[in-house]
C-alpha positions as a printed NumPy array, in Angstrom:
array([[249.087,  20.544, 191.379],
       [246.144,  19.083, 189.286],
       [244.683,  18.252, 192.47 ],
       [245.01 ,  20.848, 194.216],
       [243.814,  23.026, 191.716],
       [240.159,  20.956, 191.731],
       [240.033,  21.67 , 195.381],
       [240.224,  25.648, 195.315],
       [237.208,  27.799, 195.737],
       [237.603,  29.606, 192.496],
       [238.201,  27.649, 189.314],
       [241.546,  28.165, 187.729],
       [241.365,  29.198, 184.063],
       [244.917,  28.545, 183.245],
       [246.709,  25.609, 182.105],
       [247.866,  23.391, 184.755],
       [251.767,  23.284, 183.384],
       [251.502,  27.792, 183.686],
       [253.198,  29.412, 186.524],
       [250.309,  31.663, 186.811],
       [247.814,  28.845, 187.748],
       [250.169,  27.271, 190.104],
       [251.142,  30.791, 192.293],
       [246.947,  31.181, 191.709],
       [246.141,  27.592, 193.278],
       [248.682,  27.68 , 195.982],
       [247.371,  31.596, 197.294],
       [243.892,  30.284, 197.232],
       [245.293,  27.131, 199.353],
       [247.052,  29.642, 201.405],
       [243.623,  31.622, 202.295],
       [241.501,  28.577, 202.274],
       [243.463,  26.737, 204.974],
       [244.028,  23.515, 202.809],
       [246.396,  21.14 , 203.593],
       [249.055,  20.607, 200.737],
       [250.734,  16.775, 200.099],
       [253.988,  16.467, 198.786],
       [257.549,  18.489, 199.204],
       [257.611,  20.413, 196.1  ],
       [254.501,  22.197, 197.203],
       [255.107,  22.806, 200.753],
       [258.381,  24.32 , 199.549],
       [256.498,  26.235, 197.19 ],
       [253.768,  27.654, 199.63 ],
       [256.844,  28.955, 201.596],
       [257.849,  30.862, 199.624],
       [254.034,  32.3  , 199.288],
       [253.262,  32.692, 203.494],
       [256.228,  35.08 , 203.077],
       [255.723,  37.222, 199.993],
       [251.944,  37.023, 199.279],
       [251.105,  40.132, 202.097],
       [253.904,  42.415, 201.441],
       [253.277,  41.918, 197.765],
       [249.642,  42.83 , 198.185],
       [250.594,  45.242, 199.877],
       [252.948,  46.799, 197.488],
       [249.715,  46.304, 194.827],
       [247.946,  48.79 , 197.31 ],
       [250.58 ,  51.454, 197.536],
       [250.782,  51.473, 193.679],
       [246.83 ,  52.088, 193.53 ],
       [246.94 ,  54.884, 195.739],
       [249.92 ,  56.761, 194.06 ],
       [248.381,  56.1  , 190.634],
       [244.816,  57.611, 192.103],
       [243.313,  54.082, 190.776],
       [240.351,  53.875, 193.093],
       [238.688,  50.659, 192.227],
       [241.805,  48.501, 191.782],
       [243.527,  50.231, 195.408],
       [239.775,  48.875, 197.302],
       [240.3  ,  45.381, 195.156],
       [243.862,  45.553, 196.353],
       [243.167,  46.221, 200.095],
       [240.489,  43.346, 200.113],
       [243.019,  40.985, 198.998],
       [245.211,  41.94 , 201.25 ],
       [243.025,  41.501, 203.874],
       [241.936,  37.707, 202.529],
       [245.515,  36.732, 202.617],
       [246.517,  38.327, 206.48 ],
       [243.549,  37.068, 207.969],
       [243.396,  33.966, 205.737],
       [239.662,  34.659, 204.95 ],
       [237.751,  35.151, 202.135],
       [235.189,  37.834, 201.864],
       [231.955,  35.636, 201.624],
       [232.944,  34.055, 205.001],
       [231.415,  35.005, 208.586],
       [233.344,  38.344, 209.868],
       [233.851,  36.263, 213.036],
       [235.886,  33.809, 211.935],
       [238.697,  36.787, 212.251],
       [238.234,  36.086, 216.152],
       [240.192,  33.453, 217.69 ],
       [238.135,  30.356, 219.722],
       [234.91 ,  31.282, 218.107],
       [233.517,  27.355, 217.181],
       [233.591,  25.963, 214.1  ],
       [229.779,  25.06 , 213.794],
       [228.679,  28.359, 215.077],
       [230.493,  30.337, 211.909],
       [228.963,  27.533, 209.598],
       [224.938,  27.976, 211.001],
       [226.03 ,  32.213, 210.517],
       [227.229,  31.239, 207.035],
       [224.522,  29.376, 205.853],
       [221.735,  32.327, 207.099],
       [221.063,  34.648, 204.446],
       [221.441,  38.116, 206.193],
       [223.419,  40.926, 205.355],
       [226.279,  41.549, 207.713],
       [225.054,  44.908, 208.469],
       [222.079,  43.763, 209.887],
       [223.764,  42.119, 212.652],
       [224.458,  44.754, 214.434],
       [221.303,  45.524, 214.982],
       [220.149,  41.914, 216.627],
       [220.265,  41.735, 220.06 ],
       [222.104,  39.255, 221.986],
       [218.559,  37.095, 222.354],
       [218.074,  37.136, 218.327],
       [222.111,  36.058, 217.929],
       [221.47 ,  33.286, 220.46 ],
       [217.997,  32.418, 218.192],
       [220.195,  31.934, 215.104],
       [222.813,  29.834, 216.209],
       [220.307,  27.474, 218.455],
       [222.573,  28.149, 221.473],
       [221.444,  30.357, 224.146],
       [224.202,  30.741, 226.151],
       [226.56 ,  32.503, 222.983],
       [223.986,  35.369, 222.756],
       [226.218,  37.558, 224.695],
       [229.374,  36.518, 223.268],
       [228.638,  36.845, 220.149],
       [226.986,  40.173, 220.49 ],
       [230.202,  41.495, 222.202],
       [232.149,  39.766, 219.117],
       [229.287,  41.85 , 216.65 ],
       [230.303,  44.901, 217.856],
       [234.122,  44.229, 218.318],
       [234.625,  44.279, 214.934],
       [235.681,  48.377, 213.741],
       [232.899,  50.774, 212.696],
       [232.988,  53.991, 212.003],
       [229.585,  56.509, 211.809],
       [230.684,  59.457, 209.141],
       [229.172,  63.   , 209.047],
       [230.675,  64.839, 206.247],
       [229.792,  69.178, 205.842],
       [231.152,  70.297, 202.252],
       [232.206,  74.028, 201.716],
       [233.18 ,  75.714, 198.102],
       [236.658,  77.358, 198.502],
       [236.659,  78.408, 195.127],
       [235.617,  77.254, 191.448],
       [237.677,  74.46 , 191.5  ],
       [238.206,  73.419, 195.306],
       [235.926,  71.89 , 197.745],
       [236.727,  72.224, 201.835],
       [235.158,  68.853, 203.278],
       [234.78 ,  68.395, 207.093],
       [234.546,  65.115, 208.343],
       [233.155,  63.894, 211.811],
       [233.989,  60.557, 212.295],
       [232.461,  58.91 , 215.01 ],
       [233.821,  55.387, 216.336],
       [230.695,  53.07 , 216.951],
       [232.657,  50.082, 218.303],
       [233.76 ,  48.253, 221.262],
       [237.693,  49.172, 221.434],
       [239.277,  46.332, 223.691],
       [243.543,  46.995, 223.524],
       [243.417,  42.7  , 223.526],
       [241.767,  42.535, 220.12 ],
       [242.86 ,  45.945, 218.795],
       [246.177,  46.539, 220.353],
       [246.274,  50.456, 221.157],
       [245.476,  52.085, 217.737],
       [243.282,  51.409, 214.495],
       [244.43 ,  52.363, 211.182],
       [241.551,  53.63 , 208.682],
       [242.293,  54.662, 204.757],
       [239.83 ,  57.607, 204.021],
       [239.347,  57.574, 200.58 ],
       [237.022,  60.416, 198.27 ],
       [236.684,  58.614, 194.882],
       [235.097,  60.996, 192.114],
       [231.525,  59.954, 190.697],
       [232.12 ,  57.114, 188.49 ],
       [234.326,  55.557, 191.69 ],
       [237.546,  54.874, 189.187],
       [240.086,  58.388, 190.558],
       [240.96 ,  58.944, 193.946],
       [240.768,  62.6  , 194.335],
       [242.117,  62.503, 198.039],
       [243.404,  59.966, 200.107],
       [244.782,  60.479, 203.752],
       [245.067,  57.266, 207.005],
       [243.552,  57.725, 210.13 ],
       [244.333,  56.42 , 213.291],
       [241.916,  55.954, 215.73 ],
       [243.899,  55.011, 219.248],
       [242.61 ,  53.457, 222.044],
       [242.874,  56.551, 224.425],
       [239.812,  58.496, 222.157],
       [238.203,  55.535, 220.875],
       [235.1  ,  57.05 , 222.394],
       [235.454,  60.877, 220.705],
       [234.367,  62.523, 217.949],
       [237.202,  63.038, 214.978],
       [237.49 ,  65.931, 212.696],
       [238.951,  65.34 , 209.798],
       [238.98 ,  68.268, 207.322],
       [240.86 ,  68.496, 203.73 ],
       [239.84 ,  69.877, 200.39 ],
       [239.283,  68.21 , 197.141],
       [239.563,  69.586, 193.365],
       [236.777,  70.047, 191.565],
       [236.094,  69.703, 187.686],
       [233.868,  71.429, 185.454],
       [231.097,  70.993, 184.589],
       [230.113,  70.431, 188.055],
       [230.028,  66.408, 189.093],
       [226.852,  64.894, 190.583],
       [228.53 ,  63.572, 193.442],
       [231.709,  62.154, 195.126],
       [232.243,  59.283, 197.401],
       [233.63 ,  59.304, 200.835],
       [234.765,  55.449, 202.011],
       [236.712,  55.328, 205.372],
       [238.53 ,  51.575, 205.121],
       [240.123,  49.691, 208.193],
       [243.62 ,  48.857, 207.209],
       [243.417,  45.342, 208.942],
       [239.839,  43.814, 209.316],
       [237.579,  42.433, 207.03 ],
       [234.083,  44.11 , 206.61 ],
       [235.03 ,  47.065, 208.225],
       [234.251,  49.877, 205.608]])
């Protein structure tokens, strides 16, 4: 365990001998791809490929019933890590199947914000990578992954309610192979300090209007004295860097 705990991306505070440091080591093994030596272990991880997602997700459901917005977001990124066996600081393509090893690493090691990318052309991707032919590929890849353009028209009800309209507008390429028929979103509006969830709702975006305009409308309380603002996050349930 000693060894595998030097091997793991994030350092392990605990004692070795804790169980705490040896679930921690063995979920960062899980998401980091490492091979594990010796049977104890491989039992071990087992037991974590079939209870580290659906206890994640039960972390999740608990945030959102308690209203707790940062820790439900934390939540849903770790879930995320350990279904797509990712972590966050890793190229969003790597959640693609037969993309090549050594074109993630060049995208890795180029400082630019993932945002950006989707506004390079297909010449600028094949520039960065040193391989003209993937231009295309990987521009089709850019824009595979879920976006979502938000348009939000608030409305006082009364002194303490708020009537938001959202427009949601998908701003992806939906392909049923990579996406199966439907996308599942969480829109969340967090209050000011982004710590309560003052509404929560999913949406599901399916293939037949993935090229449509969504209205979403709910309402939301509102406190006194007035807040400065609110926060409206729309989440995909399954992909990483898709908020």
């Amino acid at each position: 365990l000693q060894k595998l705990a030097s091997k793991v991306p994030i350092p392990i505070k605990e004692a070795v001998d804790e169980p705490s440091a040896k679930i921690n080591a063995l979920l960062q093994a899980y998401i980091s791809n490492l091979k594990l030596e010796g049977f104890a272990l491989v039992a071990d991880m087992t037991y974590v490929k079939q209870s580290a997602a659906r206890l994640c997700r039960a972390l999740f459901e608990i945030a959102l019933k308690r209203k707790w917005a940062a820790v439900a977001l934390k939540a849903l990124s770790l879930c995320h890590m350990v279904e797509r066996r990712l972590w966050q600081s890793q190229c969003p393509l790597r959640q693609f199947k037969g993309v090549p090893e050594t074109i993630v690493r060049k995208l890795e090691k180029k400082d630019i914000a993932w945002d950006r990318y989707y506004d390079l052309k297909p010449q600028d991707l094949a520039e960065l990578v040193k391989l003209p032919k993937m231009g295309k590929t990987l521009h089709r890849l850019v824009h595979q992954i879920p976006r979502l353009e938000l348009a939000a028209h608030v409305q006082p009800i009364s002194r303490g309610l708020l009537k938001v309209r959202v427009t949601v507008t998908p701003d992806f390429q939906f392909d049923p192979k990579v996406h199966d028929n439907a996308q599942t979103f969480h829109l969340i509006v967090e209050d000011g300090d982004g710590e309560t969830i003052l509404h929560h709702e999913p949406f599901v975006l399916r293939h037949t209007y993935a090229e449509d305009d969504h209205l979403v409308e709910f309402a939301v309380p509102v406190s006194d004295p007035l807040p400065p603002q609110y926060f409206l996050k729309v989440i995909s349930d399954r992909w990483l860097h898709s908020t």
